[in-house]
XYZ file of C-alpha atoms in Angstrom:
626
model
C 65.895 126.421 140.218
C 69.470 125.606 141.020
C 68.781 121.905 141.029
C 66.960 122.112 137.705
C 69.845 123.868 136.003
C 72.108 120.825 136.011
C 71.517 117.369 134.534
C 69.097 115.206 136.465
C 70.485 112.211 138.325
C 67.915 109.957 136.665
C 69.493 110.745 133.329
C 72.894 109.476 134.454
C 73.470 105.777 134.009
C 76.179 104.225 136.103
C 78.315 101.736 134.321
C 78.862 98.220 135.702
C 82.184 97.813 137.412
C 84.789 95.095 137.065
C 82.651 92.745 139.161
C 80.395 92.160 136.159
C 83.285 91.604 133.779
C 83.933 88.142 132.455
C 86.676 86.496 134.402
C 89.819 86.015 132.412
C 91.462 82.620 132.369
C 95.096 81.934 131.665
C 94.657 81.784 127.892
C 92.248 84.719 127.651
C 94.650 86.873 129.684
C 97.458 85.924 127.325
C 95.240 86.794 124.358
C 94.436 90.185 125.874
C 98.109 90.844 126.504
C 99.043 89.866 122.952
C 96.324 92.019 121.387
C 97.036 95.009 123.630
C 100.787 94.756 123.192
C 100.504 94.479 119.405
C 98.211 97.493 119.151
C 100.202 99.625 121.573
C 103.623 98.842 120.094
C 102.461 99.255 116.510
C 100.782 102.552 117.424
C 103.879 103.849 119.225
C 106.124 102.852 116.334
C 103.777 104.541 113.848
C 103.841 107.727 115.937
C 107.645 107.561 116.220
C 107.937 107.059 112.472
C 105.695 110.087 111.915
C 107.868 112.159 114.242
C 111.041 111.069 112.440
C 109.473 111.986 109.104
C 108.683 115.475 110.376
C 112.080 116.079 111.966
C 113.552 117.852 108.863
C 110.839 120.505 109.220
C 112.762 121.874 112.201
C 115.507 123.016 109.826
C 112.997 124.675 107.506
C 110.482 126.312 109.813
C 110.166 125.766 113.548
C 106.453 126.598 113.583
C 105.801 123.928 110.962
C 107.748 121.467 113.071
C 105.750 122.323 116.214
C 102.493 121.897 114.306
C 103.595 118.481 113.047
C 104.607 117.373 116.545
C 101.216 118.575 117.816
C 99.607 116.309 115.216
C 101.598 113.313 116.476
C 100.649 114.118 120.087
C 97.017 114.087 119.029
C 97.686 110.581 117.721
C 99.094 109.644 121.131
C 95.943 110.913 122.854
C 93.774 108.895 120.462
C 95.951 105.824 121.009
C 95.555 105.922 124.800
C 91.824 106.739 124.567
C 91.130 103.837 122.206
C 93.240 101.498 124.365
C 91.277 102.491 127.457
C 87.982 102.048 125.630
C 88.835 98.523 124.424
C 90.936 97.029 127.244
C 90.254 99.106 130.375
C 86.797 100.672 129.964
C 85.779 102.939 132.806
C 83.426 105.800 133.646
C 84.600 109.377 134.185
C 82.511 111.491 136.530
C 83.392 115.193 136.248
C 82.221 118.123 138.366
C 83.591 121.553 139.110
C 83.769 124.576 141.339
C 81.829 127.718 140.464
C 85.099 129.169 139.159
C 84.781 126.869 136.119
C 81.053 127.493 135.652
C 80.210 127.346 131.959
C 83.441 125.550 131.057
C 82.175 121.983 131.651
C 79.406 121.034 129.215
C 77.505 117.871 128.326
C 76.596 117.198 124.712
C 73.290 115.770 123.512
C 74.781 112.298 123.072
C 76.158 112.371 126.632
C 79.814 113.189 125.912
C 81.911 115.686 127.856
C 82.830 118.982 126.227
C 85.252 121.156 128.179
C 85.899 124.784 127.364
C 89.014 125.541 129.380
C 91.573 128.194 128.512
C 93.950 127.421 125.636
C 96.946 128.482 127.716
C 97.123 127.289 131.289
C 99.165 125.483 133.933
C 97.465 122.273 135.082
C 98.243 120.815 138.526
C 96.786 117.660 140.077
C 97.327 115.171 142.882
C 99.095 111.987 141.825
C 97.279 108.759 142.786
C 98.275 106.113 140.210
C 100.569 105.849 137.184
C 97.755 106.405 134.687
C 96.592 109.761 136.125
C 98.111 111.659 133.234
C 96.327 109.433 130.674
C 92.938 110.455 132.083
C 94.007 114.097 132.180
C 95.149 113.793 128.575
C 91.646 112.653 127.678
C 90.324 115.862 129.284
C 92.583 117.696 126.842
C 90.959 115.671 124.046
C 87.511 116.894 125.108
C 88.897 120.451 124.913
C 90.642 119.947 121.549
C 94.018 120.462 123.256
C 95.348 116.883 123.216
C 98.062 117.949 120.768
C 99.310 120.858 122.881
C 100.004 119.181 126.218
C 103.464 119.351 127.784
C 104.262 117.179 130.784
C 106.982 117.506 133.417
C 108.334 114.014 134.147
C 111.169 112.189 135.865
C 114.481 111.919 134.032
C 114.429 108.109 134.108
C 111.351 107.932 131.838
C 113.164 109.320 128.831
C 115.277 106.136 128.579
C 112.279 103.885 127.872
C 112.594 102.537 124.304
C 110.045 103.842 121.781
C 107.921 105.603 124.443
C 110.848 107.671 125.708
C 111.774 108.646 122.158
C 108.227 109.847 121.552
C 108.285 111.858 124.781
C 111.469 113.607 123.710
C 110.001 114.448 120.301
C 106.872 115.699 122.095
C 109.064 118.215 123.948
C 108.304 116.868 127.411
C 110.345 118.298 130.265
C 112.502 115.807 132.205
C 113.837 116.710 135.644
C 116.414 114.949 137.854
C 114.851 116.213 141.119
C 117.967 118.222 141.770
C 117.075 121.888 141.617
C 120.597 123.070 140.883
C 120.731 120.870 137.778
C 117.089 121.228 136.773
C 116.755 125.010 136.956
C 118.618 125.847 133.737
C 117.014 123.030 131.783
C 113.535 124.012 132.945
C 114.157 127.662 132.080
C 115.244 126.696 128.559
C 112.048 124.682 127.946
C 109.773 127.325 129.422
C 111.330 129.975 127.220
C 110.133 128.035 124.172
C 106.638 127.760 125.656
C 106.469 131.419 126.601
C 104.677 132.363 123.404
C 101.400 134.173 123.849
C 99.969 132.892 120.562
C 100.499 129.107 120.483
C 98.099 127.026 122.634
C 99.778 125.252 125.536
C 98.825 123.128 128.541
C 101.661 122.556 131.003
C 100.854 119.556 133.218
C 102.621 119.187 136.594
C 102.293 116.937 139.623
C 103.657 118.994 142.546
C 103.872 115.866 144.731
C 106.629 114.551 142.461
C 105.460 110.933 142.515
C 102.310 108.888 143.071
C 100.838 107.900 146.436
C 102.367 104.665 147.726
C 103.203 103.203 151.148
C 106.892 103.999 150.646
C 106.307 107.565 149.461
C 103.733 108.025 152.197
C 106.406 107.417 154.833
C 108.729 109.893 153.131
C 106.020 112.571 153.119
C 105.352 112.097 156.845
C 109.053 112.303 157.600
C 109.277 115.610 155.713
C 106.236 116.984 157.581
C 107.724 116.076 160.957
C 111.042 117.634 160.000
C 109.472 120.971 158.982
C 106.814 120.834 161.730
C 103.876 121.099 159.355
C 100.693 118.983 159.246
C 100.841 115.941 157.008
C 98.188 114.864 154.500
C 95.930 111.850 154.926
C 95.091 111.024 151.280
C 97.965 112.742 149.466
C 101.638 113.600 149.646
C 102.950 116.982 150.627
C 103.511 119.133 147.517
C 106.852 120.597 146.504
C 106.512 124.252 145.693
C 109.804 125.311 144.109
C 109.268 123.855 140.597
C 105.688 125.101 140.273
C 106.658 128.548 141.545
C 109.414 128.823 138.944
C 107.031 127.798 136.115
C 104.450 130.401 137.146
C 107.127 133.087 137.348
C 108.329 132.303 133.816
C 104.895 131.990 132.190
C 102.678 134.458 134.069
C 102.911 137.040 131.284
C 101.367 134.660 128.724
C 99.319 132.244 130.881
C 96.189 133.665 132.567
C 95.074 130.748 134.777
C 96.178 127.833 136.917
C 93.722 124.905 136.823
C 93.622 122.413 139.680
C 92.175 118.899 139.354
C 91.510 116.581 142.286
C 91.369 112.908 141.222
C 89.839 110.023 143.144
C 89.165 106.399 142.129
C 86.157 104.364 143.092
C 86.787 101.008 144.736
C 89.726 101.855 147.022
C 89.066 100.688 150.615
C 90.012 102.946 153.514
C 93.665 102.584 154.483
C 94.699 101.182 151.091
C 96.269 102.836 148.073
C 94.936 103.040 144.546
C 98.436 102.554 143.129
C 98.497 99.016 144.573
C 95.028 98.075 143.294
C 94.730 99.693 139.869
C 98.107 98.920 138.402
C 98.714 98.966 134.663
C 98.833 95.174 134.628
C 95.543 94.836 136.490
C 93.720 97.544 134.538
C 94.818 96.814 130.977
C 96.083 93.231 130.973
C 93.817 91.841 133.676
C 90.676 93.708 132.662
C 90.132 95.234 136.138
C 90.173 99.015 135.710
C 88.676 101.443 138.255
C 84.899 101.435 138.369
C 84.934 105.204 137.944
C 87.423 108.064 137.717
C 86.187 111.136 139.611
C 87.511 114.633 138.919
C 86.839 117.959 140.599
C 88.046 121.112 138.810
C 88.936 124.587 140.093
C 90.465 127.663 138.441
C 92.783 130.306 139.928
C 93.711 133.627 138.414
C 97.488 133.636 138.037
C 97.776 137.241 139.239
C 96.190 136.248 142.540
C 98.968 133.782 143.310
C 101.894 135.135 145.424
C 104.729 133.802 143.292
C 107.287 136.480 144.174
C 107.673 135.367 147.798
C 108.840 131.813 148.486
C 107.198 131.428 151.892
C 103.907 132.938 150.769
C 103.753 130.732 147.722
C 104.583 127.647 149.782
C 101.762 128.480 152.187
C 99.366 129.123 149.304
C 100.133 125.789 147.658
C 99.898 123.874 150.952
C 96.507 125.526 151.654
C 95.232 124.306 148.266
C 96.448 120.793 149.098
C 94.704 120.858 152.460
C 91.472 121.710 150.601
C 92.084 118.848 148.219
C 92.655 116.492 151.150
C 89.294 117.516 152.611
C 87.638 116.869 149.239
C 89.178 113.385 149.139
C 88.046 112.691 152.685
C 84.508 113.730 151.780
C 84.663 111.511 148.694
C 85.590 108.532 150.853
C 82.404 109.071 152.809
C 79.903 109.942 150.040
C 81.428 108.578 146.839
C 80.986 111.954 145.098
C 82.748 115.255 144.773
C 80.657 118.402 145.182
C 79.118 119.784 141.979
C 78.236 123.315 140.980
C 74.667 123.818 139.769
C 74.443 127.610 140.090
C 73.513 130.138 137.430
C 75.267 133.393 136.522
C 73.702 136.113 134.435
C 76.252 137.935 132.331
C 76.207 141.602 131.280
C 74.926 140.756 127.793
C 71.930 138.915 129.255
C 73.179 135.375 128.686
C 73.211 132.860 131.506
C 76.054 130.612 132.527
C 75.085 127.441 134.374
C 76.951 124.907 136.408
C 77.039 121.442 134.854
C 76.589 119.384 138.012
C 77.937 115.835 137.615
C 78.729 114.786 134.054
C 79.196 111.057 133.661
C 80.635 109.666 130.448
C 83.091 107.099 129.096
C 86.656 107.479 127.936
C 86.477 106.985 124.194
C 86.998 108.904 120.958
C 83.964 110.756 119.667
C 84.176 108.950 116.304
C 85.210 105.336 115.842
C 87.410 106.101 112.811
C 89.535 108.729 114.577
C 92.107 106.133 115.577
C 93.090 105.854 111.879
C 94.920 109.151 112.358
C 97.575 107.208 114.273
C 98.635 105.287 111.164
C 97.774 107.947 108.558
C 101.315 109.362 107.989
C 102.902 105.913 107.661
C 100.084 104.764 105.389
C 100.495 107.852 103.218
C 104.231 107.195 102.940
C 103.581 103.611 101.846
C 101.066 104.829 99.262
C 103.519 107.361 97.835
C 106.222 104.702 97.577
C 103.781 102.378 95.863
C 102.754 105.033 93.336
C 106.322 106.145 92.671
C 108.081 102.797 92.445
C 105.155 100.568 91.560
C 105.674 98.275 94.487
C 105.629 97.994 98.247
C 108.722 97.684 100.498
C 108.554 93.924 99.979
C 109.281 94.440 96.312
C 112.142 96.769 97.173
C 113.708 94.064 99.305
C 113.279 91.540 96.486
C 114.946 93.873 93.996
C 117.833 94.440 96.386
C 118.217 90.679 96.767
C 118.273 90.160 93.002
C 120.929 92.823 92.606
C 123.021 91.179 95.293
C 122.741 87.817 93.519
C 123.668 89.454 90.219
C 126.856 90.924 91.664
C 127.905 87.842 93.603
C 130.444 85.419 92.158
C 129.488 81.751 91.872
C 131.964 78.915 92.218
C 132.453 77.497 88.729
C 133.555 78.451 85.229
C 130.853 81.111 84.763
C 129.429 83.592 87.192
C 125.985 85.049 87.151
C 126.978 88.329 85.492
C 128.600 86.523 82.559
C 125.575 84.288 82.195
C 123.227 87.270 82.090
C 125.352 89.211 79.597
C 125.814 86.209 77.335
C 122.275 84.897 77.676
C 121.632 83.669 74.079
C 118.488 83.224 72.117
C 118.307 79.566 71.125
C 116.929 78.740 67.675
C 115.858 75.122 67.304
C 115.367 73.857 63.718
C 112.789 71.112 63.281
C 114.379 68.913 60.615
C 111.747 66.169 60.705
C 109.866 67.908 57.903
C 113.033 68.332 55.841
C 112.668 64.766 54.539
C 109.777 65.824 52.331
C 110.312 67.776 49.184
C 109.155 71.352 49.519
C 108.453 71.028 53.256
C 109.180 74.295 55.052
C 111.727 74.269 57.823
C 110.190 75.114 61.221
C 112.282 77.225 63.531
C 111.637 77.613 67.272
C 113.264 80.410 69.208
C 113.739 80.405 72.966
C 114.814 83.791 74.249
C 116.608 83.504 77.582
C 116.294 86.891 79.229
C 118.513 87.919 82.171
C 115.604 87.286 84.553
C 115.281 83.732 83.223
C 119.022 83.221 83.572
C 118.892 84.448 87.172
C 116.019 82.093 87.898
C 117.943 79.178 86.411
C 121.022 80.001 88.479
C 118.955 80.255 91.665
C 117.501 76.820 90.965
C 120.940 75.306 90.403
C 122.543 77.072 93.374
C 126.291 77.573 93.896
C 128.424 74.622 92.932
C 130.389 72.907 95.624
C 134.128 72.383 94.990
C 134.652 69.242 92.945
C 130.935 68.596 92.401
C 129.405 69.652 89.052
C 126.151 71.549 89.023
C 123.081 69.461 88.164
C 121.970 70.051 84.595
C 118.390 71.075 83.858
C 116.117 68.640 82.061
C 116.163 69.061 78.242
C 113.145 70.765 76.773
C 111.020 68.813 74.253
C 111.931 69.388 70.625
C 109.562 70.754 68.035
C 108.876 67.254 66.723
C 107.901 66.037 70.190
C 105.676 69.048 70.629
C 103.864 68.245 67.369
C 103.383 64.589 68.290
C 102.089 65.583 71.734
C 99.487 67.811 70.155
C 101.212 71.111 70.957
C 102.392 73.254 68.095
C 105.629 75.173 68.636
C 105.240 78.900 68.953
C 106.158 80.905 65.880
C 108.371 83.752 66.957
C 110.015 86.494 64.965
C 113.592 85.402 64.359
C 114.731 88.787 63.150
C 113.587 90.543 66.319
C 116.281 91.100 68.900
C 116.184 92.723 72.326
C 118.614 95.471 71.379
C 117.226 96.071 67.879
C 120.158 94.347 66.079
C 119.813 91.182 64.011
C 121.126 88.132 65.863
C 124.031 85.906 64.915
C 123.675 82.222 64.184
C 125.934 79.602 65.655
C 125.104 76.036 64.708
C 125.485 73.218 67.160
C 124.589 69.670 66.255
C 122.702 67.900 68.951
C 120.806 64.626 69.016
C 117.118 65.285 69.390
C 115.684 63.298 72.237
C 112.398 62.502 70.570
C 112.973 63.196 66.892
C 112.772 60.095 64.596
C 113.194 59.810 60.794
C 110.441 58.377 58.610
C 110.175 54.632 58.969
C 111.356 53.153 55.608
C 113.748 50.376 54.847
C 116.066 52.747 53.099
C 116.065 55.147 56.028
C 116.739 52.367 58.505
C 119.691 51.254 56.441
C 121.218 54.606 55.673
C 120.536 56.272 59.051
C 121.457 53.550 61.491
C 123.304 56.030 63.643
C 120.469 58.560 63.511
C 120.593 62.125 62.314
C 120.109 64.783 64.938
C 118.090 67.943 64.441
C 120.055 71.101 64.351
C 120.061 73.585 67.218
C 121.067 77.057 66.299
C 122.331 79.490 68.871
C 121.617 83.073 67.983
C 123.840 85.869 69.189
C 123.679 89.527 68.334
C 125.593 90.762 65.307
C 124.447 88.779 62.232
C 121.292 88.828 60.168
C 119.339 85.581 60.390
C 118.154 85.918 56.818
C 121.758 85.691 55.536
C 122.658 82.674 57.638
C 122.701 79.232 56.042
C 121.475 76.159 57.771
C 124.169 73.505 57.187
C 122.937 70.397 55.488
C 122.913 67.066 57.167
C 125.982 64.978 56.773
C 125.329 62.117 54.431
C 126.075 58.774 56.067
C 128.004 56.141 54.195
C 125.712 53.757 52.432
C 125.885 50.141 53.497
C 123.626 48.841 50.729
C 124.924 46.652 47.894
C 123.122 45.394 44.838
C 122.680 42.081 46.628
C 121.028 43.750 49.592
C 118.554 45.902 47.785
C 115.083 45.752 49.254
C 112.512 43.641 47.484
C 108.868 44.155 46.850
C 106.056 41.886 47.915
C 106.490 39.808 44.737
C 110.072 39.013 45.597
C 111.812 40.858 42.772
C 114.568 43.297 43.601
C 113.872 46.931 43.073
C 116.627 47.720 40.570
C 114.397 50.017 38.575
C 110.820 51.145 38.862
C 108.284 48.938 37.024
C 106.729 50.177 33.848
C 104.227 52.873 34.504
C 103.659 52.019 38.182
C 101.342 54.044 40.323
C 103.428 55.526 43.070
C 102.287 57.459 46.131
C 104.881 59.440 47.952
C 104.004 59.494 51.615
C 105.846 62.060 53.678
C 106.101 61.840 57.377
C 104.629 63.849 58.774
C 101.993 64.468 56.109
C 101.925 67.858 54.472
C 98.515 69.412 54.655
C 96.961 65.930 54.683
C 97.602 65.242 50.934
C 99.510 62.473 49.129
C 101.457 62.889 45.917
C 100.722 60.425 43.039
C 102.798 59.873 39.870
C 101.108 60.711 36.607
C 100.340 57.995 34.040
C 100.049 55.080 36.409
C 97.522 52.435 35.343
C 94.602 51.978 37.571
C 94.929 48.206 37.712
C 98.407 48.196 39.230
C 97.116 49.668 42.451
C 96.285 46.213 43.750
C 99.349 44.300 42.491
C 101.810 46.942 43.468
C 100.942 48.397 46.842
C 102.332 51.880 47.544
C 105.807 52.083 48.937
C 106.972 54.500 51.618
C 109.671 56.557 50.028
C 112.004 59.120 51.581
C 113.178 62.034 49.547
C 116.314 63.264 51.268
C 117.273 66.945 51.264
C 120.054 67.906 48.928
C 123.407 67.409 50.556
C 126.623 69.343 50.142
C 128.177 66.190 48.599
C 127.002 65.963 44.966
C 128.019 62.306 44.636
C 125.207 59.834 45.316
C 125.092 56.077 45.272
C 123.287 54.062 42.702
C 121.097 52.652 45.404
C 119.969 56.159 46.274
C 119.207 56.948 42.623
C 117.393 53.706 42.066
C 115.326 54.402 45.156
């Protein structure tokens, strides 16, 4: 019956060890290191950022602050569990003494579920540096991975990022000098001495992990005090543990002891030299299995009031642990409880035997909790400001450029404040009677001015800034098949009508209609008008200045002739004339009334230019005759 109460050995599947792993070459090892380092550093920084965000809660309510820190420590447990699952996968084989019967359970899907006390002191032998990571995973199976407090060496608090997180997590750092550590330890334990809040206090009474150097120091201490030395462990130090039990015994009911052993360590060698962090996580050679044996001691049964009695009690527990490790070296297993207890209410409590599982989160998406606070902060910033931190940096850069002074006659601030709206008047249609004047407005906003300045860059002393290429005029846009945009001239950015300032400028692509009279009278070329609009004046009241009439160079002797050879001093009697404007207006030509039909062949149509009315009322005879 006892054997049937625990899980059958046939049900347990042993996991292949590192021997079956794919061997890592130089490049694959570098890839593993890069991936692991990126994930670990980003996770630690996310946890640190979450802890910094919750720091103001300490000033508001200390319980809220402790709950927030517990949340971040849960993230740390998930980070280490997911790292172990991906880069250093291993099997955990757990068994226990009858004192923990009913507290180690196996779920239907083969995972470990522990049901330890919510408040306890946890002690364990120290084999390798990652012992506490595996013990933290045990806290995860108990739902206590956010309430673990570890006693560590003082030097670990100086590690960047990780040390900061340990300090936020309220870990206890000792200098291994009891006179200096006593007051600090008492202050931390006073905060933990709350009978309501869950708490696991994790200690390693040996003080450090098992190593050839520490092994020699332990033997030297045993010879000095004339006590037997350990074979697979270091001698424990009792003073720190005794003080913790004395301070917490009113609120902590049990002391849990865990004996850890690693599969694959030959006799006479040390696990700390084989399963280093570099070999396990970067080299892909973790332990084949992590074996744990659990016991529980009632805290009132421990003689903590007498130093010698407590020292003997602790050493006796370590001698038992050494025998367990020696038996493990021979059999490869710790003993397992498979007994059954019948409780007063009729229920039965069974021993779990050996539970074999993997170190991993129960759900694949649990690791998202690590980055949840930082992601939530980014989402809030995005919703509030309408952009991510990248946009914030860009806005800051634009403000810095706006306030900086450029070398030259104008700085950026003046350019932005005086950024005009340019009104370009297309005067090519003004040569035709009744042709409407087309106006094109280019509104240079401050953003456009900033962009133009960034393209030009600061001017060097003595070297002028390069000028931007001129934009095509309205006439060029029409000839290229693109119509100029019709914008509202009266609309201004500040709601006030703009001012007009006229500047004469030669249009790059604007040409007058091709007639003999135009070629004679406009040899120098008339430029289209560019109007610069500034705030303060209504556009409707502004007048477009007329073109300046050039001096005529025609004389009666130089009047143009028709195809017959006669000079055009006056129009022939009743000729049929067709006024052709350039460009055409709505595709129609204007014909004079009363022209005989037969003269259409003898007198071909002439291209005439009707000039807009000038300010100067005096006209030449040649102009009138034309």
